[in-house]
PDB file of C-alpha atoms in Angstrom:
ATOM      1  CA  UNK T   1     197.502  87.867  73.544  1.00 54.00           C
ATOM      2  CA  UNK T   2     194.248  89.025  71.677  1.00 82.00           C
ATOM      3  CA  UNK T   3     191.208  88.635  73.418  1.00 93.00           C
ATOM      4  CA  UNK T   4     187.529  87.913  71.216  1.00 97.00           C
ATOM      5  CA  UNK T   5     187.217  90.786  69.333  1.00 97.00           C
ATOM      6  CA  UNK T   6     183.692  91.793  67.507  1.00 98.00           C
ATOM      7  CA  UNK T   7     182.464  93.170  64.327  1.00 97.00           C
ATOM      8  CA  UNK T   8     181.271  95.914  64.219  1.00 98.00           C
ATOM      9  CA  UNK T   9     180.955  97.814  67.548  1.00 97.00           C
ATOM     10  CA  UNK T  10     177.894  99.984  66.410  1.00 97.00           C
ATOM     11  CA  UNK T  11     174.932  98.535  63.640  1.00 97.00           C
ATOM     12  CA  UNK T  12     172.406 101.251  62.857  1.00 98.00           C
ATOM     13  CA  UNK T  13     169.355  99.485  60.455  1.00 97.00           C
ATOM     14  CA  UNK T  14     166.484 100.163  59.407  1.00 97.00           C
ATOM     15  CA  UNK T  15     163.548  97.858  60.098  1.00 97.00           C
ATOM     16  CA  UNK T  16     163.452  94.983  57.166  1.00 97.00           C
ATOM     17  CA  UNK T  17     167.249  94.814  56.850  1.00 98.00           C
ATOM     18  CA  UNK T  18     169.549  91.768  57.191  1.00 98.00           C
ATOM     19  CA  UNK T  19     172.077  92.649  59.525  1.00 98.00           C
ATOM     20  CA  UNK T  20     175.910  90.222  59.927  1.00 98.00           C
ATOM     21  CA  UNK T  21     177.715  90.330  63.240  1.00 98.00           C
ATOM     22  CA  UNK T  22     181.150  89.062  63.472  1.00 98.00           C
ATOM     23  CA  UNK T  23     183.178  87.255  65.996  1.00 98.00           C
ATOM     24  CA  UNK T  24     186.787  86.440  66.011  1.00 98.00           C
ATOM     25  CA  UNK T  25     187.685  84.163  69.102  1.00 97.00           C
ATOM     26  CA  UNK T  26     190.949  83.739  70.985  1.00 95.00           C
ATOM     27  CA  UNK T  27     192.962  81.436  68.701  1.00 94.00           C
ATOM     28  CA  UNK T  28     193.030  77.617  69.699  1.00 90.00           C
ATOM     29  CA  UNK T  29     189.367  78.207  71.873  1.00 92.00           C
ATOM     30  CA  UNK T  30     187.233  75.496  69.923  1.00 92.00           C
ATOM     31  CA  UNK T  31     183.686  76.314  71.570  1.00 93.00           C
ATOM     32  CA  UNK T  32     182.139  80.125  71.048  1.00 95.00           C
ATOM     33  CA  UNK T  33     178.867  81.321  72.049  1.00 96.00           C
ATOM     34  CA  UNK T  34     176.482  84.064  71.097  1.00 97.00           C
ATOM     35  CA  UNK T  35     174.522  86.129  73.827  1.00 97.00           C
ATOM     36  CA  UNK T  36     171.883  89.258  73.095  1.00 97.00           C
ATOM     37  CA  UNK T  37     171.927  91.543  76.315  1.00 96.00           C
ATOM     38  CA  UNK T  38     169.406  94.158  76.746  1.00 94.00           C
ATOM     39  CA  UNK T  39     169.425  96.774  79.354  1.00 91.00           C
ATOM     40  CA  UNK T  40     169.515  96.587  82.785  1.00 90.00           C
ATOM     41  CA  UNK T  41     169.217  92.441  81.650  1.00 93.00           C
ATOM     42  CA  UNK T  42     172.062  90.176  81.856  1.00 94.00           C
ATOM     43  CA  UNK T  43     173.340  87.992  78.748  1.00 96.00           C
ATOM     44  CA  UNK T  44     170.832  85.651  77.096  1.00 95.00           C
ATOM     45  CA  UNK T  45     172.099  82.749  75.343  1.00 95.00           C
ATOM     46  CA  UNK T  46     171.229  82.233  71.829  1.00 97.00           C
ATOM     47  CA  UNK T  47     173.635  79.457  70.195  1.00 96.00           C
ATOM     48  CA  UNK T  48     176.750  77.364  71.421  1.00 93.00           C
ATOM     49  CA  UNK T  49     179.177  75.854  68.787  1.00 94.00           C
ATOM     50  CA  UNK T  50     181.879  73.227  69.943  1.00 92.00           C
ATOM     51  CA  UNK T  51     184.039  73.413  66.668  1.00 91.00           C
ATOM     52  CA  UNK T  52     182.004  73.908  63.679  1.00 93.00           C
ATOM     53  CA  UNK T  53     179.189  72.744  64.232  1.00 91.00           C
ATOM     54  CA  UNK T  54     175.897  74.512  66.493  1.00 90.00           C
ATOM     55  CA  UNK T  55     175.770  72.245  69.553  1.00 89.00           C
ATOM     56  CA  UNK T  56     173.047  73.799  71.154  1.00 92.00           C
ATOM     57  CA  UNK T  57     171.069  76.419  69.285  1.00 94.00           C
ATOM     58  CA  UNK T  58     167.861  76.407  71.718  1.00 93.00           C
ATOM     59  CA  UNK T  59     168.015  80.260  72.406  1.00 94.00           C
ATOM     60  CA  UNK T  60     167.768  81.571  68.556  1.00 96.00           C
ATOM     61  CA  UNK T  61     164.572  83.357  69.175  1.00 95.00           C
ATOM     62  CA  UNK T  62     163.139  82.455  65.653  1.00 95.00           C
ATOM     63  CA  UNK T  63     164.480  81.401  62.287  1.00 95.00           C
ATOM     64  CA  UNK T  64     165.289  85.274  61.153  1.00 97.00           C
ATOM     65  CA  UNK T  65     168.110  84.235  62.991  1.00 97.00           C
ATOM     66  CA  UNK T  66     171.286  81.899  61.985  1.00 96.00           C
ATOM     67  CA  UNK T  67     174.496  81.863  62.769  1.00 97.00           C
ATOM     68  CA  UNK T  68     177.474  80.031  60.737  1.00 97.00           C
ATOM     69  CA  UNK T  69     181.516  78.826  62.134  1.00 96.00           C
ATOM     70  CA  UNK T  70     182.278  76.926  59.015  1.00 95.00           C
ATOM     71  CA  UNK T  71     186.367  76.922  59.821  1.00 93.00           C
ATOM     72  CA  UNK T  72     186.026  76.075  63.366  1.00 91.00           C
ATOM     73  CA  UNK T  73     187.363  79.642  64.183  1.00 94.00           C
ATOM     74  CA  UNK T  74     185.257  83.505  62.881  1.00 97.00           C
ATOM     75  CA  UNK T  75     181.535  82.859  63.523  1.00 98.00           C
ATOM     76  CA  UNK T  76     178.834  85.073  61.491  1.00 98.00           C
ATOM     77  CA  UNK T  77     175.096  85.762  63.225  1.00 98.00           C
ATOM     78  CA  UNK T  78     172.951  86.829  60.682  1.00 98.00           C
ATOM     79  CA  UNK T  79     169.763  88.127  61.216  1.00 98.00           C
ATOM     80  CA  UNK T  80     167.116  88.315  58.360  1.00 97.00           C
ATOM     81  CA  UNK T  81     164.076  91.101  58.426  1.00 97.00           C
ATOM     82  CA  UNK T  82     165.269  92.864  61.457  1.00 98.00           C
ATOM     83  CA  UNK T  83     162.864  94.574  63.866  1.00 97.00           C
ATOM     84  CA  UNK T  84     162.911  96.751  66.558  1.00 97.00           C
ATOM     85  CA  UNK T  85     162.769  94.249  69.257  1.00 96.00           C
ATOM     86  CA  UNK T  86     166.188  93.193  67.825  1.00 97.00           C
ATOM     87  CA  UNK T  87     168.078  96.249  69.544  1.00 97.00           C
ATOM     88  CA  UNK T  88     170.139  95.015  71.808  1.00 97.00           C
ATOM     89  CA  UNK T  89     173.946  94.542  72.577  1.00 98.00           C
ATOM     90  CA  UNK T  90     175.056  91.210  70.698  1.00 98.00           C
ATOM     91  CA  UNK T  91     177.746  89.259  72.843  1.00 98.00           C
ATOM     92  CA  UNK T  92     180.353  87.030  71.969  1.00 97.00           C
ATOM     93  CA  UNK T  93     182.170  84.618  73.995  1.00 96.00           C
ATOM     94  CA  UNK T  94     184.662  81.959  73.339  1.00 95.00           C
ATOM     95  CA  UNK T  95     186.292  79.220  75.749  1.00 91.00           C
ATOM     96  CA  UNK T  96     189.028  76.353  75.629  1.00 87.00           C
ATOM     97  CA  UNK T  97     186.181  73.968  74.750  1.00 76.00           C
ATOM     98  CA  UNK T  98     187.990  70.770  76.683  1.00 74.00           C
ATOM     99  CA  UNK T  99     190.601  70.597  79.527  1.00 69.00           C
ATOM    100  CA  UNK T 100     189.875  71.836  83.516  1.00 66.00           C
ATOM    101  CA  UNK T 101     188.781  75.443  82.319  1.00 70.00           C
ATOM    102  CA  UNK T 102     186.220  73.902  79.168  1.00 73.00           C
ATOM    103  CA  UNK T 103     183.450  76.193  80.539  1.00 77.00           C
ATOM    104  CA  UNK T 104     185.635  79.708  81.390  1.00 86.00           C
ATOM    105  CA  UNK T 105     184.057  81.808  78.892  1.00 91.00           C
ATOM    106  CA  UNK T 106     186.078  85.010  77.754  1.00 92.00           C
ATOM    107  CA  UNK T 107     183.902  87.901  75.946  1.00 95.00           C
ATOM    108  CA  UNK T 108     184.128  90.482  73.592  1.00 96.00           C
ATOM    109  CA  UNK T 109     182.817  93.864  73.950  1.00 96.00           C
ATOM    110  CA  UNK T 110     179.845  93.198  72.065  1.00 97.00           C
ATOM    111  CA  UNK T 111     178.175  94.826  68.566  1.00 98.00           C
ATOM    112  CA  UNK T 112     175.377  97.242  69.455  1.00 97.00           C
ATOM    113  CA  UNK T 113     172.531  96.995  67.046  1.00 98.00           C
ATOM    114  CA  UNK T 114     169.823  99.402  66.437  1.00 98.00           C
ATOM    115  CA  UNK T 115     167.156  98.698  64.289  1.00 97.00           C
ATOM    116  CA  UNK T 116     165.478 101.777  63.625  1.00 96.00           C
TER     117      UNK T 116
ATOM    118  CA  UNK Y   1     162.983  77.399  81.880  1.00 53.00           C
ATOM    119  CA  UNK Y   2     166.509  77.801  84.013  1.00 61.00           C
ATOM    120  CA  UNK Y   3     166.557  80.989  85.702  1.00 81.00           C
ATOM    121  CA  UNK Y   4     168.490  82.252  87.976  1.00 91.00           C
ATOM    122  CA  UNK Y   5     167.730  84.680  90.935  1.00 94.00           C
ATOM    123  CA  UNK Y   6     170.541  87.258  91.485  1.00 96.00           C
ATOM    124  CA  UNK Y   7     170.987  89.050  95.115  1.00 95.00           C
ATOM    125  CA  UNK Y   8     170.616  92.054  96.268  1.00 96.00           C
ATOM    126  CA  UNK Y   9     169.880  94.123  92.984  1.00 95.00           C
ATOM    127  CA  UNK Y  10     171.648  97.251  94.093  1.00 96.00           C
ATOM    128  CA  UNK Y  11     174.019  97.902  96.945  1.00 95.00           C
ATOM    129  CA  UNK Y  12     176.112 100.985  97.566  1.00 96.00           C
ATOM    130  CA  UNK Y  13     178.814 100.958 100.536  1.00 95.00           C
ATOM    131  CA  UNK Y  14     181.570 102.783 101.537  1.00 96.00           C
ATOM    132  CA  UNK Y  15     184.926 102.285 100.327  1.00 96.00           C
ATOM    133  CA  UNK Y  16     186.658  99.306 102.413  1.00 97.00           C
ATOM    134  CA  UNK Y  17     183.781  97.683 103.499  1.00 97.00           C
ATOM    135  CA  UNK Y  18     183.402  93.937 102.697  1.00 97.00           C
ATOM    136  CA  UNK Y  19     180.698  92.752 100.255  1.00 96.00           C
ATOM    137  CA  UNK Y  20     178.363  89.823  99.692  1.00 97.00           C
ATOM    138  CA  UNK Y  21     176.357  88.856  96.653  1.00 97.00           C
ATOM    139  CA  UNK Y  22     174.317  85.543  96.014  1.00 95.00           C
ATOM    140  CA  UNK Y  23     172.381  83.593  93.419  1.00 96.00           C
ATOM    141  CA  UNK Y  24     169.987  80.808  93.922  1.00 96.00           C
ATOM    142  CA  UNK Y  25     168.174  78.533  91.268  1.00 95.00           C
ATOM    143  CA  UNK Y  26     165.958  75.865  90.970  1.00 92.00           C
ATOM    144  CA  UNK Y  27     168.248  74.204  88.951  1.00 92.00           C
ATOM    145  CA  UNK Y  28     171.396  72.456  89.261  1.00 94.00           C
ATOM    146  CA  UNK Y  29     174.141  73.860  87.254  1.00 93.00           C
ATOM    147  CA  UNK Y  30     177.369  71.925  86.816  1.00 91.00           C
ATOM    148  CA  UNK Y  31     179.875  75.376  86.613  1.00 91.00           C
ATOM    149  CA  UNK Y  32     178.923  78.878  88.256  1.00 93.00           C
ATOM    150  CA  UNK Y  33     180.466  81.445  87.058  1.00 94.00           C
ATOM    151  CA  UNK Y  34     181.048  84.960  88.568  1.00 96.00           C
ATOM    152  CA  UNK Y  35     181.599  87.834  85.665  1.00 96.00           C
ATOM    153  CA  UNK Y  36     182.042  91.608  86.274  1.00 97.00           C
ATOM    154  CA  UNK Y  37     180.780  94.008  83.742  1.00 97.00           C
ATOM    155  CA  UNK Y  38     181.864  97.888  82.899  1.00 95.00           C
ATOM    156  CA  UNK Y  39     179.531 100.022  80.491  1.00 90.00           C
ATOM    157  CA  UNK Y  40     180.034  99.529  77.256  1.00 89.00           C
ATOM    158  CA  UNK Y  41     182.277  96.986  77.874  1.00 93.00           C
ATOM    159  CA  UNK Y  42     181.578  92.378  77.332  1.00 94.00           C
ATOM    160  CA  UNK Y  43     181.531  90.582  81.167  1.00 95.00           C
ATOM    161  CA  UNK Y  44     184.703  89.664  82.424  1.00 95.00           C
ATOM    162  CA  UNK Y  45     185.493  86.675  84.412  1.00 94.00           C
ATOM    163  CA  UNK Y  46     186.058  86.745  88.087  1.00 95.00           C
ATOM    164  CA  UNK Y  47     186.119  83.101  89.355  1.00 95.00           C
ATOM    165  CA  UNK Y  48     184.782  79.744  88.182  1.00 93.00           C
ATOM    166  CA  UNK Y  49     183.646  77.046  89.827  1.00 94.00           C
ATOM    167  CA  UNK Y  50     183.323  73.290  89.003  1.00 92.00           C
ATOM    168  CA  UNK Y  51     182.697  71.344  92.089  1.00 92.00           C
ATOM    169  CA  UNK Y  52     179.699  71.256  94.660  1.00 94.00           C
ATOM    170  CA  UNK Y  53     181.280  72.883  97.878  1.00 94.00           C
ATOM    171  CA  UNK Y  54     184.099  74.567  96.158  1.00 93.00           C
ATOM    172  CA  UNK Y  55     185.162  77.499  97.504  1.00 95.00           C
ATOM    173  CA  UNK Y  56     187.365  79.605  95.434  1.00 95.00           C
ATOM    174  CA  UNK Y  57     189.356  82.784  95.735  1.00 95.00           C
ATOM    175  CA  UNK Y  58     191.060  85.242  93.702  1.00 94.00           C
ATOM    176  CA  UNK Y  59     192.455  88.535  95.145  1.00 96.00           C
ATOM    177  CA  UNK Y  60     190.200  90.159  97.652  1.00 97.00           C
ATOM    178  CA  UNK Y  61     187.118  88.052  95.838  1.00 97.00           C
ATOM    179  CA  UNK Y  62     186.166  84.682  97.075  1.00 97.00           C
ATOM    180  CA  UNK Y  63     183.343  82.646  95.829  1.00 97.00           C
ATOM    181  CA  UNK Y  64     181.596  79.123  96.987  1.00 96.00           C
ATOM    182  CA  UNK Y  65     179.553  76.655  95.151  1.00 95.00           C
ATOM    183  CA  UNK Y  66     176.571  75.541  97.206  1.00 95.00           C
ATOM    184  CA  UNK Y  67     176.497  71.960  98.268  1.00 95.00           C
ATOM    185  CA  UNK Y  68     173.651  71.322  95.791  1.00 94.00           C
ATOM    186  CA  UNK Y  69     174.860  73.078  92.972  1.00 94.00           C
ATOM    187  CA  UNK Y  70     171.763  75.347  93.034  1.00 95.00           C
ATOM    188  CA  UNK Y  71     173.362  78.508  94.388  1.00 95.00           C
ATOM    189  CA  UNK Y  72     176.352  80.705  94.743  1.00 96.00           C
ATOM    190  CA  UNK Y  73     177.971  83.135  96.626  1.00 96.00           C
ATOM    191  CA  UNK Y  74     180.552  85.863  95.750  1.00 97.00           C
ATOM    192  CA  UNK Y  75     182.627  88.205  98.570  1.00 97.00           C
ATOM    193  CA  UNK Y  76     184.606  91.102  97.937  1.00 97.00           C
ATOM    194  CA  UNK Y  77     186.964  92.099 100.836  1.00 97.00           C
ATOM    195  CA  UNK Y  78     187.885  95.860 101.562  1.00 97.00           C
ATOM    196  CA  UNK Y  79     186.394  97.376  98.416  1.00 97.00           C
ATOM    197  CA  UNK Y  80     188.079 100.003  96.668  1.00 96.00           C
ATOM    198  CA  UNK Y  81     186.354 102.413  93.711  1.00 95.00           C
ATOM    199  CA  UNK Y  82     187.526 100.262  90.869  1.00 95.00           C
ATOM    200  CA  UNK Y  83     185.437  97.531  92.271  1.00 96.00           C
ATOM    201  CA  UNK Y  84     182.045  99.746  90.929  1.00 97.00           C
ATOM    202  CA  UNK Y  85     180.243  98.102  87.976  1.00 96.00           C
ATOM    203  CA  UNK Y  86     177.830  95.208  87.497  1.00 97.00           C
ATOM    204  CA  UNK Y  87     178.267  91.571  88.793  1.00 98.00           C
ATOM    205  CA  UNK Y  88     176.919  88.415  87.426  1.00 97.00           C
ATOM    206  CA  UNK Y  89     176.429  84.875  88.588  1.00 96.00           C
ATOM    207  CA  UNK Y  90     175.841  82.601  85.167  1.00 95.00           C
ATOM    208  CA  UNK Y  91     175.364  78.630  85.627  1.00 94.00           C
ATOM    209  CA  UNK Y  92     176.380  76.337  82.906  1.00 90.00           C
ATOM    210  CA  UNK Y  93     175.201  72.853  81.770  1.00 89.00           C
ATOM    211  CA  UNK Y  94     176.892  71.488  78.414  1.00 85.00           C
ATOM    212  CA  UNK Y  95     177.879  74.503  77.158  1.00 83.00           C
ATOM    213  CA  UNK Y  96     174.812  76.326  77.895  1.00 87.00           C
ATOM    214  CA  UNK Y  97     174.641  79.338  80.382  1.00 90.00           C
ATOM    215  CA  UNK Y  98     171.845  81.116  82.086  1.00 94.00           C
ATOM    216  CA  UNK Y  99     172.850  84.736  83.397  1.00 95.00           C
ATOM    217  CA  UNK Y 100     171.231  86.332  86.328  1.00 95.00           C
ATOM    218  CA  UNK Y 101     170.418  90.098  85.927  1.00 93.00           C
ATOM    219  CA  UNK Y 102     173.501  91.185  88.082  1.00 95.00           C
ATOM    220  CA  UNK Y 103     174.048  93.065  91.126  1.00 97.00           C
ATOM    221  CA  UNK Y 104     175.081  96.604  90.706  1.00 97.00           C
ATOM    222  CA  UNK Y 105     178.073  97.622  93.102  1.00 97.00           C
ATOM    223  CA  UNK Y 106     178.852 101.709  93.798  1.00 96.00           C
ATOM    224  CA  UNK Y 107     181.431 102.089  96.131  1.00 95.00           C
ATOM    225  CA  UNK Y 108     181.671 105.818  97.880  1.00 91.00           C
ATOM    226  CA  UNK Y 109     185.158 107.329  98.748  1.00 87.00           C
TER     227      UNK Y 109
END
């Protein structure tokens, strides 16, 4: 079956730019979650969503960043006046969400933003 | 904050030895997880586990849960090359994971 895939691989942008990243989950996984890694770093968590709505959104660095699953399904981070600190690879991961396996996250290859 | 420290950073070995990893944390996590990660590629999950104690094994990789669910262990029997790339305890508590910054594994022919 189809794994999480993401949206799109590579984001070149220049510095001031608002920037989308997409996720599509595997189907029927209610909870998804967004990581940033850098390099040599492993995944930071930014925001967790159990169905629609952000159940934990502690790791957003700051409010140029927001992130939408209005369906329950494709989740949107959007990031608003991008800056160079922002390069990074952006993670997705999504997981059954209930059941003995709730927590077994599944990822997708990430988007690689560069924010020139 | 939760963090987690990740053990040893680096380690190369020759193919078919046996390896071990850890994490520790000051924290108590309810789920470890053990992910492996390729370049260029998202983590990919190795084992999970949900109780204290639990130890856990899948193929030539077994992992345990310390008793008080601040630390975690991950073996690899008789590696072989494909085995190379970059492992990574995370611990989760309601939904929320915290990543160590991985172990990198080169295995020599």
């Amino acid at each position: 079956g189809a794994g999480v895939s993401q949206t799109p691989s590579n984001k070149v942008t220049e510095k001031g730019k608002y920037v989308e990243l997409r996720c599509d989950p595997i189907s029927g996984h209610t909870a998804l979650y967004w990581y940033r890694q850098s390099l040599g770093q492993g995944p930071e968590f930014l925001i967790y969503f159990q169905g629609t709505g952000a159940a934990d959104d502690s790791g957003l660095p700051n409010d140029r960043f927001f992130a939408v699953r209005p369906e329950g399904s494709v989740s949107t981070l959007k990031i608003q006046r991008t800056e160079r600190g922002d390069s990074a690879v952006y993670l997705c991961a999504s997981s059954p969400g209930l059941g003995l396996s709730y927590n077994e996250q599944f990822f997708g290859p990430g988007t690689r933003l560069t924010v020139l | 904050g939760q963090q987690l420290n990740q053990s040893p950073q680096s380690m190369f070995i020759q193919e078919g030895e046996d390896v071990s990893m850890n994490c520790t944390s000051s924290s108590i996590f309810n789920t470890w997880l053990w992910y492996k990660q390729d370049p260029g590629e998202g983590p990919v999950l190795l084992i999970a586990l949900y109780k204290a104690g639990e130890l856990t094994s899948n193929g030539r990789l077994t992992a345990q849960f310390g008793i008080t669910r601040k630390d975690s262990f991950l073996n690899i029997s008789a590696s072989i090359p494909s085995d190379v790339g970059i492992y990574f305890c995370a611990g989760v508590n309601a939904g929320k994971s915290t990543f160590g910054d991985g172990t990198t594994l080169t295995v020599k022919p």
